[in-house]
Coordinates of N, CA, C and O in Angstrom, one line a residue:
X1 N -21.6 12.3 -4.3 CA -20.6 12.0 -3.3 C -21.2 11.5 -2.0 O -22.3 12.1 -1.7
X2 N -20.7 10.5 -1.3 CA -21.2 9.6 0.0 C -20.7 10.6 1.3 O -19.5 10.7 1.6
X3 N -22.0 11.2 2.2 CA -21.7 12.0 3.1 C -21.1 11.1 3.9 O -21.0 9.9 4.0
X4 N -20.4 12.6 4.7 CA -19.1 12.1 5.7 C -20.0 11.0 6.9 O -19.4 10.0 7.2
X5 N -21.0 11.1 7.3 CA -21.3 9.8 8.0 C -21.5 8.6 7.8 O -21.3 7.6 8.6
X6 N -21.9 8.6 6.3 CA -21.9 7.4 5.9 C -20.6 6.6 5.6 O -20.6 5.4 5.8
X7 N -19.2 7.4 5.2 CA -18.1 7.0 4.7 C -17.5 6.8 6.2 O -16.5 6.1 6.1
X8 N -17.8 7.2 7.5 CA -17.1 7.0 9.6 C -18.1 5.4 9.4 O -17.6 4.3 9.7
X9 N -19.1 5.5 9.0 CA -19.6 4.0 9.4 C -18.9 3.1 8.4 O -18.3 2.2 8.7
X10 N -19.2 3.6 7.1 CA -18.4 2.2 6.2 C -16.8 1.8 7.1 O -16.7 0.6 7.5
X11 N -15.7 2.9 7.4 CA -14.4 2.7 7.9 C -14.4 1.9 8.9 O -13.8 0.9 8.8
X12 N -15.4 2.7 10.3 CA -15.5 2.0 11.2 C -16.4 0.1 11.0 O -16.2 -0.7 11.9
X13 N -17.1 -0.3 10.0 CA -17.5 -1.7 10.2 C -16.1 -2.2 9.9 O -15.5 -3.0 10.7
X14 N -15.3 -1.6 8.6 CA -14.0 -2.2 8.1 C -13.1 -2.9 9.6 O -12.6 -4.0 9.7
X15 N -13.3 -1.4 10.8 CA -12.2 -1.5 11.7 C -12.8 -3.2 12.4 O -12.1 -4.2 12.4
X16 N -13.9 -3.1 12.7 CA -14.5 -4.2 13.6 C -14.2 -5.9 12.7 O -14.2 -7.0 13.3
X17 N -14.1 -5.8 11.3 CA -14.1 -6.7 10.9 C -12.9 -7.1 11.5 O -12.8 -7.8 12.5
X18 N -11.3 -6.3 10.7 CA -10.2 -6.2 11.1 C -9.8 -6.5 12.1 O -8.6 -6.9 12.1
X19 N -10.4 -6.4 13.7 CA -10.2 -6.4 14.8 C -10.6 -8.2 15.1 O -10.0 -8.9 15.9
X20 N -11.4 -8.6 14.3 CA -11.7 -9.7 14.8 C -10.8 -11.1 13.7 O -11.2 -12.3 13.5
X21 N -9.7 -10.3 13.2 CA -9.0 -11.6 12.5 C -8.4 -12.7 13.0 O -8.2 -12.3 14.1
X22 N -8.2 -13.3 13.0 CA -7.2 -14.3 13.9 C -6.0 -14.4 13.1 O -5.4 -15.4 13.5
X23 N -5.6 -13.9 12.3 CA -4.1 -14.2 11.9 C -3.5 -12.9 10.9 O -4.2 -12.3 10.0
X24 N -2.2 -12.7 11.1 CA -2.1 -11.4 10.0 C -2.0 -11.9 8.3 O -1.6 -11.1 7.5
X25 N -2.5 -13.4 7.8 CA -2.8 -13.3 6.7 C -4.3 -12.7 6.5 O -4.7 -11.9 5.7
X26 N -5.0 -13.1 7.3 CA -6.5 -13.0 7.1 C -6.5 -11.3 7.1 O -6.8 -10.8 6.0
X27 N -6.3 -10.5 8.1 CA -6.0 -8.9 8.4 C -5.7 -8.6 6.9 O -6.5 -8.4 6.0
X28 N -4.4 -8.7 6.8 CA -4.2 -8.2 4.9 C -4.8 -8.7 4.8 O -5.8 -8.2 5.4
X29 N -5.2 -9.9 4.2 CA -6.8 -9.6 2.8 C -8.0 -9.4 3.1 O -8.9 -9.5 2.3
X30 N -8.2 -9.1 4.3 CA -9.3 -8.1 4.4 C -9.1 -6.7 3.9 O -9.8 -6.0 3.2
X31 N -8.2 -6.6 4.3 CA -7.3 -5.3 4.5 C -7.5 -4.6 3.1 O -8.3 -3.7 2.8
X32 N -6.6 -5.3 2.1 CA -6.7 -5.1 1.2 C -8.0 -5.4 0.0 O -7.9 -5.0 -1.1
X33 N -8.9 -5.9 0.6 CA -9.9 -6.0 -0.3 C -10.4 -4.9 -0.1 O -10.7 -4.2 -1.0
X34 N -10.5 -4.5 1.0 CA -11.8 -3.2 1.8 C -10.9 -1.7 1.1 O -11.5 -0.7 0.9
X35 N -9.6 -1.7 0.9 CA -9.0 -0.4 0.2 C -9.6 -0.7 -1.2 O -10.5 0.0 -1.8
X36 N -9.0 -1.9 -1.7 CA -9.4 -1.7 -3.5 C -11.1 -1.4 -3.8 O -11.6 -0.7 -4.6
X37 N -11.6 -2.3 -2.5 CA -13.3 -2.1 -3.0 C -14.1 -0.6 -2.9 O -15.1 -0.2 -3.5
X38 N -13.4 0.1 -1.9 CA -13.5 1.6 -1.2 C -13.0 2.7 -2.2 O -13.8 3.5 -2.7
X39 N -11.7 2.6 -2.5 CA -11.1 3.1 -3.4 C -11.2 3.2 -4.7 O -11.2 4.3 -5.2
X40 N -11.2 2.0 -5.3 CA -11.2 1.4 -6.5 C -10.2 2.0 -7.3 O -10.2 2.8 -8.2
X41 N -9.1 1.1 -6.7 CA -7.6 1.0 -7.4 C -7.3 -0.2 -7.9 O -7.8 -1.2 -7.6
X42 N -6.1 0.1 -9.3 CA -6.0 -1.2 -9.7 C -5.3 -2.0 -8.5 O -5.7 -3.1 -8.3
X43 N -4.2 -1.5 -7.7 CA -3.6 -1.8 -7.1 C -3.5 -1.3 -5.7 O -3.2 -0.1 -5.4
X44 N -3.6 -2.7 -4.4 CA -3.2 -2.2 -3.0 C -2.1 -2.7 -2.1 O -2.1 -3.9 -2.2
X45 N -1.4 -2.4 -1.6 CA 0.0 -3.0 -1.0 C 0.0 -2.9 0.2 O -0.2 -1.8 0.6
X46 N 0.2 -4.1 1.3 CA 0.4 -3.8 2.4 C 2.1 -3.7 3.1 O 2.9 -4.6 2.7
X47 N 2.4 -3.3 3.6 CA 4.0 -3.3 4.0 C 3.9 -3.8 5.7 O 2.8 -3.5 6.2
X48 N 4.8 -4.3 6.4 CA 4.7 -4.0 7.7 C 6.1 -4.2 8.2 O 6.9 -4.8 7.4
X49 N 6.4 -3.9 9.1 CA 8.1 -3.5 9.3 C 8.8 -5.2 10.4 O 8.4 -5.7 11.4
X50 N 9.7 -5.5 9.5 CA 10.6 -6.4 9.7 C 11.6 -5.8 11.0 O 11.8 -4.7 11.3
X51 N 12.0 -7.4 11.7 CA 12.8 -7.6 12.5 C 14.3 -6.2 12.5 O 14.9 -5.4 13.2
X52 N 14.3 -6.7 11.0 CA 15.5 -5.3 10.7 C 15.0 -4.0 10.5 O 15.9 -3.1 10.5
X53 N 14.1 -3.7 10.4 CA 13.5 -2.1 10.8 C 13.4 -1.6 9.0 O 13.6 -0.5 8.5
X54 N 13.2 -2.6 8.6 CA 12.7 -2.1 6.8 C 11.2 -2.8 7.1 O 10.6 -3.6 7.9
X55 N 10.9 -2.1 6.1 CA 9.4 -2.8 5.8 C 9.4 -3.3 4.6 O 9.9 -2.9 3.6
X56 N 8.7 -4.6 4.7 CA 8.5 -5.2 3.8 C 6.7 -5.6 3.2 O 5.6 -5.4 3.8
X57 N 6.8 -6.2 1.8 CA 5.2 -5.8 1.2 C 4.7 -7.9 1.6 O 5.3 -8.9 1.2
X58 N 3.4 -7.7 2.5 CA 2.8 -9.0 3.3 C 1.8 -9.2 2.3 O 1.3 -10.3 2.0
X59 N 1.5 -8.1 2.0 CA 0.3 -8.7 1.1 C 0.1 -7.7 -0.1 O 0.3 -6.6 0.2
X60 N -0.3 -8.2 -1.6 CA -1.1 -7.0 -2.6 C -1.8 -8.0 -3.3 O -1.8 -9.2 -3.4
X61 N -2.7 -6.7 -3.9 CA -4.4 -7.5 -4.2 C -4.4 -6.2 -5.3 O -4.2 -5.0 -5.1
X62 N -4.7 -6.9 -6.5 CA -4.5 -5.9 -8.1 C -5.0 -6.9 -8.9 O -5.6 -8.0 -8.7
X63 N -4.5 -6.0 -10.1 CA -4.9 -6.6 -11.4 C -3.2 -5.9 -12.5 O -2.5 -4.9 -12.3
X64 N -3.1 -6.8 -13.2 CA -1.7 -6.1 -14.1 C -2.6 -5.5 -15.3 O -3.8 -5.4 -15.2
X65 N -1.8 -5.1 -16.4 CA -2.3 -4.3 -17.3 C -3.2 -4.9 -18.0 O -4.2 -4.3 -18.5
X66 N -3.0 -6.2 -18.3 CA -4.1 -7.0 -18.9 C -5.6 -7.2 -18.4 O -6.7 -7.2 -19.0
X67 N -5.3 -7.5 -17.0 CA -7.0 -7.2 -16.0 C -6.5 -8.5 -15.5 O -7.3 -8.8 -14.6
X68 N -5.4 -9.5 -15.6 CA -5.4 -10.3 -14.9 C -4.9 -10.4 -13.3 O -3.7 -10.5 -13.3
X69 N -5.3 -10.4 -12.5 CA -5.2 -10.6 -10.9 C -3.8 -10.8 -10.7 O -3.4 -11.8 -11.2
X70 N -2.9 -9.8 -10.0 CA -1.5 -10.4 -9.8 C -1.5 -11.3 -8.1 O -2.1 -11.0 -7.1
X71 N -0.8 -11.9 -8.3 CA -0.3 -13.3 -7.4 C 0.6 -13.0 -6.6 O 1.8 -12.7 -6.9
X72 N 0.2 -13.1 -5.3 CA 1.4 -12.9 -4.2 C 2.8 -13.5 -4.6 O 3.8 -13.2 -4.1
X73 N 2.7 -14.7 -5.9 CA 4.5 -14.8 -6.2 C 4.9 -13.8 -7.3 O 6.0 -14.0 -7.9
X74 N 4.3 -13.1 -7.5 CA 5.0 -11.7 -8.1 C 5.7 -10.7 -7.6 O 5.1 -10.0 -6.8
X75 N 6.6 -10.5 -7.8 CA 8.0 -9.7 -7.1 C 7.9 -10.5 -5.4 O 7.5 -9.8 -4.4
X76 N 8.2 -11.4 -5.3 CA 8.0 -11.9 -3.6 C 8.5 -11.3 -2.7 O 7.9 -11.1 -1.6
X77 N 9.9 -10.7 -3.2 CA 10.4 -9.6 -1.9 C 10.7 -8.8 -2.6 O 11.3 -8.8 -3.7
X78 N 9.7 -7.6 -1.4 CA 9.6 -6.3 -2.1 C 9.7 -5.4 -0.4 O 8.8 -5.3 0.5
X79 N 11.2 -4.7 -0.5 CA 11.3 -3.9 1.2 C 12.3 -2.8 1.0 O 13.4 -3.0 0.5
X80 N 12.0 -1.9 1.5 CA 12.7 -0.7 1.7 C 13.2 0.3 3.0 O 12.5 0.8 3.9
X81 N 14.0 0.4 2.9 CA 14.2 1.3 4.3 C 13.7 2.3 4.9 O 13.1 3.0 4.1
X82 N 13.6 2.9 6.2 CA 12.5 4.0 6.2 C 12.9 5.1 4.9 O 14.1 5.2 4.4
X83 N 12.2 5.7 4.6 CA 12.9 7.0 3.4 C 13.3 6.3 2.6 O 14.6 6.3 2.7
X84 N 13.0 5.4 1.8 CA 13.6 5.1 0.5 C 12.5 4.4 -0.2 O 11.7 3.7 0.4
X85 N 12.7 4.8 -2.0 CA 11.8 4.8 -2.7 C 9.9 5.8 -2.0 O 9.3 6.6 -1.3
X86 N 9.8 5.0 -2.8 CA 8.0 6.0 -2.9 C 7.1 5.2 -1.6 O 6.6 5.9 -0.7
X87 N 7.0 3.7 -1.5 CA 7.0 2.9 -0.3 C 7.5 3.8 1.1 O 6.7 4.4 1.8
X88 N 8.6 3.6 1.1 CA 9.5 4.1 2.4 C 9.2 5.7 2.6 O 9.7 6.2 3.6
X89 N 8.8 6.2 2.0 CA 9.0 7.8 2.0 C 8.0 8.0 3.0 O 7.8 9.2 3.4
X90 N 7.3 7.1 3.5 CA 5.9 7.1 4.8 C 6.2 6.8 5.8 O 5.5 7.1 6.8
X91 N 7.3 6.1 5.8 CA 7.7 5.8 7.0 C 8.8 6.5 7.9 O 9.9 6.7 7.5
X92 N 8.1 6.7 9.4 CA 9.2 7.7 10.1 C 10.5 7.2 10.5 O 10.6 6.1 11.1
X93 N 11.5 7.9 10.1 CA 13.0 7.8 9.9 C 13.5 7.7 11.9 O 12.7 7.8 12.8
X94 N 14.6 7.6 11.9 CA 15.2 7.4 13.2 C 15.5 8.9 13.9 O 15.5 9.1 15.1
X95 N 15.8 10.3 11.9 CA 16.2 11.2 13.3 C 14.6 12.3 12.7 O 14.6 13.5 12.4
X96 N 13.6 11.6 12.7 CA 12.2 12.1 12.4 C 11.8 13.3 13.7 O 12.6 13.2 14.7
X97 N 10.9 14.2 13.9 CA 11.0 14.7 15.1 C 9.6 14.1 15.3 O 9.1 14.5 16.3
X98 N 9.0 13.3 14.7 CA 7.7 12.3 15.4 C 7.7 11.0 15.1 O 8.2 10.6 14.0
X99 N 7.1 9.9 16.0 CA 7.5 8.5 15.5 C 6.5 8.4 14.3 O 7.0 7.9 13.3
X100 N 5.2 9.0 14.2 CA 4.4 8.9 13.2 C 4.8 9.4 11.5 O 5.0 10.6 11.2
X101 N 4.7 8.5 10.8 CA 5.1 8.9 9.3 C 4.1 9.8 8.6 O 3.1 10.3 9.2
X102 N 4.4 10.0 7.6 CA 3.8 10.9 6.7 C 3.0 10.2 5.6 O 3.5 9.3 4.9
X103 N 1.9 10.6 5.5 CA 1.2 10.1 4.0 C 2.1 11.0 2.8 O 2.4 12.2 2.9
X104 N 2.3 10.1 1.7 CA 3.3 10.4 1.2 C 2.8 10.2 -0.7 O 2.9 9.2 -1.3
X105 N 2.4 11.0 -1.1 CA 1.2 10.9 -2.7 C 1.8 11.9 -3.7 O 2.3 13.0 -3.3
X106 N 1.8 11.4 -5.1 CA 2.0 11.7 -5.9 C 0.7 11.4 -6.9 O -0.2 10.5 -6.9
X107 N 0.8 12.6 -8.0 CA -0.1 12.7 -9.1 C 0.5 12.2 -10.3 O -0.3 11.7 -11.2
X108 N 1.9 12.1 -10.5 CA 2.8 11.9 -11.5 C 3.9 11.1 -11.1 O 5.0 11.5 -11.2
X109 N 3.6 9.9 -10.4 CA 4.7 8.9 -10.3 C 6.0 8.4 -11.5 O 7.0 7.9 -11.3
X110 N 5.3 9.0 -12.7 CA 6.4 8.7 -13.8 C 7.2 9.9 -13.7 O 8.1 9.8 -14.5
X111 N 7.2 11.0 -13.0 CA 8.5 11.5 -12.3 C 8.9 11.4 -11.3 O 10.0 11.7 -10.7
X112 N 7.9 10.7 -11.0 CA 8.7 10.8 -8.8 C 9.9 10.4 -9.0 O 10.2 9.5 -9.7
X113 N 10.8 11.2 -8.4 CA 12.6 10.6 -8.1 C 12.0 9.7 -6.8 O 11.0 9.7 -6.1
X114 N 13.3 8.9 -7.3 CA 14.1 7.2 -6.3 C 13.1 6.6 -6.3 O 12.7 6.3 -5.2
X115 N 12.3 6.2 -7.2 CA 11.3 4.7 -7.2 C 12.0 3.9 -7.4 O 12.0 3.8 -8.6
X116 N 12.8 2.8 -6.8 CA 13.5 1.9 -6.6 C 13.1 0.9 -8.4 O 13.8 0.7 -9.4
X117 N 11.8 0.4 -7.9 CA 11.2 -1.0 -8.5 C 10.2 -0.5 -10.1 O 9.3 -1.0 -10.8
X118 N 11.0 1.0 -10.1 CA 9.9 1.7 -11.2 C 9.7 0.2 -12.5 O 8.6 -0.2 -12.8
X119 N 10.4 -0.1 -12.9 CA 11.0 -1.1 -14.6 C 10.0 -2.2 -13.8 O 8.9 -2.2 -14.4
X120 N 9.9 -3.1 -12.8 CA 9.5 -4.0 -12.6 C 8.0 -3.1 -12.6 O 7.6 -2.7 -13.7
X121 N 7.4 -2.9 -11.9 CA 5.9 -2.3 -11.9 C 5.2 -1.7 -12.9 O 3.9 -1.7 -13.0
X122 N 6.1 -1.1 -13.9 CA 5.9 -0.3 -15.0 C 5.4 -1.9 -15.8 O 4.4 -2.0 -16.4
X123 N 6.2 -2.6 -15.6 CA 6.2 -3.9 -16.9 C 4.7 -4.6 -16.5 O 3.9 -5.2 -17.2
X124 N 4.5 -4.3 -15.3 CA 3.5 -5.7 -14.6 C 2.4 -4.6 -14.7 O 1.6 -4.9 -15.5
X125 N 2.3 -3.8 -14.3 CA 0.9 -2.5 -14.3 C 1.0 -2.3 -15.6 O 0.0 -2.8 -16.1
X126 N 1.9 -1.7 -16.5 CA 1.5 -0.9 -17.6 C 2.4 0.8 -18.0 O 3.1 1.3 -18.9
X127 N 1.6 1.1 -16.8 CA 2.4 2.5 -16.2 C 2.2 3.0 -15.2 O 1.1 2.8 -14.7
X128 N 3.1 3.7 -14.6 CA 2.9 4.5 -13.1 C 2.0 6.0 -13.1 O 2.7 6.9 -13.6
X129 N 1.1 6.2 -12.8 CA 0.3 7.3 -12.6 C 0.3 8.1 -11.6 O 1.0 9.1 -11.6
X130 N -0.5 7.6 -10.5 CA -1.0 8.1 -9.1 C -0.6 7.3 -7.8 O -0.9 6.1 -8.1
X131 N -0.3 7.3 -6.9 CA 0.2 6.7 -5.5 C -0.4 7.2 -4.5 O -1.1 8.2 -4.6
X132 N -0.2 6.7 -3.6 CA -0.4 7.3 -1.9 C 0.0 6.1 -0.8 O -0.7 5.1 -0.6
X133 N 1.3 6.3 -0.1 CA 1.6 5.5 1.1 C 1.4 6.0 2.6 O 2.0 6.9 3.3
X134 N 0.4 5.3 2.9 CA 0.0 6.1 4.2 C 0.3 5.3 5.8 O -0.5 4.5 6.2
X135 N 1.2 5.6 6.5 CA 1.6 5.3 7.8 C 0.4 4.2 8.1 O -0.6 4.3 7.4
X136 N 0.2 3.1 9.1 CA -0.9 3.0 9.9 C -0.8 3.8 11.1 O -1.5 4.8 11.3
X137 N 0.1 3.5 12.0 CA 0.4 4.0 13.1 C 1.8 4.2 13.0 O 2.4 4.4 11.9
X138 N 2.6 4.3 14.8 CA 3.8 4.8 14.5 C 4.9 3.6 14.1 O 4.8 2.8 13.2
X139 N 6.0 3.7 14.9 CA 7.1 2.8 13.7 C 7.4 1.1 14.6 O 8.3 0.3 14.5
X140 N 6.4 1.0 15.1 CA 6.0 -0.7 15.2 C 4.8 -1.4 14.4 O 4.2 -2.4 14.7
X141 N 4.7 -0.6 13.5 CA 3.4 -0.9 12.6 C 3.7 -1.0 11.2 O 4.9 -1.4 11.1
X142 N 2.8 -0.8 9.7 CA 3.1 -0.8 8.8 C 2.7 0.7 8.1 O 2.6 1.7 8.8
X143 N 2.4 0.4 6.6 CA 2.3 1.2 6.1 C 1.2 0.4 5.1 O 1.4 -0.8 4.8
X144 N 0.1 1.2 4.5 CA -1.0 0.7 3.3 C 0.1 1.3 1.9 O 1.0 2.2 2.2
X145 N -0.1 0.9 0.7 CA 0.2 1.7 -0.1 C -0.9 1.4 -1.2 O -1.2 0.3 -1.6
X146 N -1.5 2.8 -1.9 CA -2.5 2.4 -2.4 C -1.7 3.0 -4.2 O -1.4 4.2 -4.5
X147 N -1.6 2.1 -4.9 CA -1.5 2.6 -6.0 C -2.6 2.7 -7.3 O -3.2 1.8 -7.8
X148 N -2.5 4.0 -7.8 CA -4.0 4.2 -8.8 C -3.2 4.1 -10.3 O -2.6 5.2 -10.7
X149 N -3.0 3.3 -11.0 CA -2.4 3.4 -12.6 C -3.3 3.5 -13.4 O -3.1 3.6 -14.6

């Protein structure tokens, strides 16, 4: 297991790369490479919150069940309201008593109730396993979602 200072420096170079993006495409796929390569999930999702106060998915970086690389024109719109589905359940609600959301994980996504997009993901992954949607900051920001199938 990689001691805790080694794992503050790996995060922290991630932050300095991140800080120096010049566009929020470049940010997501940094973004998302540095979760899948860190983590090593089939799948990572970025969300960040829309004009209308849903968030929607800006970028993902996977593989489907086959091992082939899924393509940002797969499911193209993909958004939820705060509290809804497995996505939204991270994000802080209007009568929340903090603007900050909750990390929001499951071990058995093939029960989680209200997964919106279960039939579409199920088809393109394979099956639903393991999740975790985690806040970045508060509700001017997004949400990562890291999915493990």
């Amino acid at each position: 297991m990689e001691p805790i200072p080694s794992k503050l420096q790996s995060i922290n170079q991630v932050t300095r790369e991140l800080v120096q993006c010049q566009s929020i495409e470049e940010l997501v796929s940094k973004a998302l490479k540095a979760v899948r390569e860190q983590l090593n999930v089939q799948v990572a999702s970025i969300f960040l919150f829309t004009k209308d106060g849903v968030i929607r998915r800006v970028g993902i970086d996977g593989v489907d069940k086959e091992g082939y690389e899924i393509d940002e024109s797969w499911f193209p719109v993909e958004e939820y309201e705060p509290g809804q589905s497995f996505s939204g359940k991270a994000v802080p609600r209007a009568d929340a008593e903090s603007e900050y959301g909750e990390p929001n994980y499951s071990n058995d996504l093939q029960n989680y109730p209200g997964i919106i997009n279960r039939d579409i993901y199920e088809e393109k992954l394979g099956n639903l396993k393991r999740g975790i949607s985690v806040p970045l900051n508060g509700g001017s920001s997004g949400i990562v979602r890291k999915n493990v199938y």
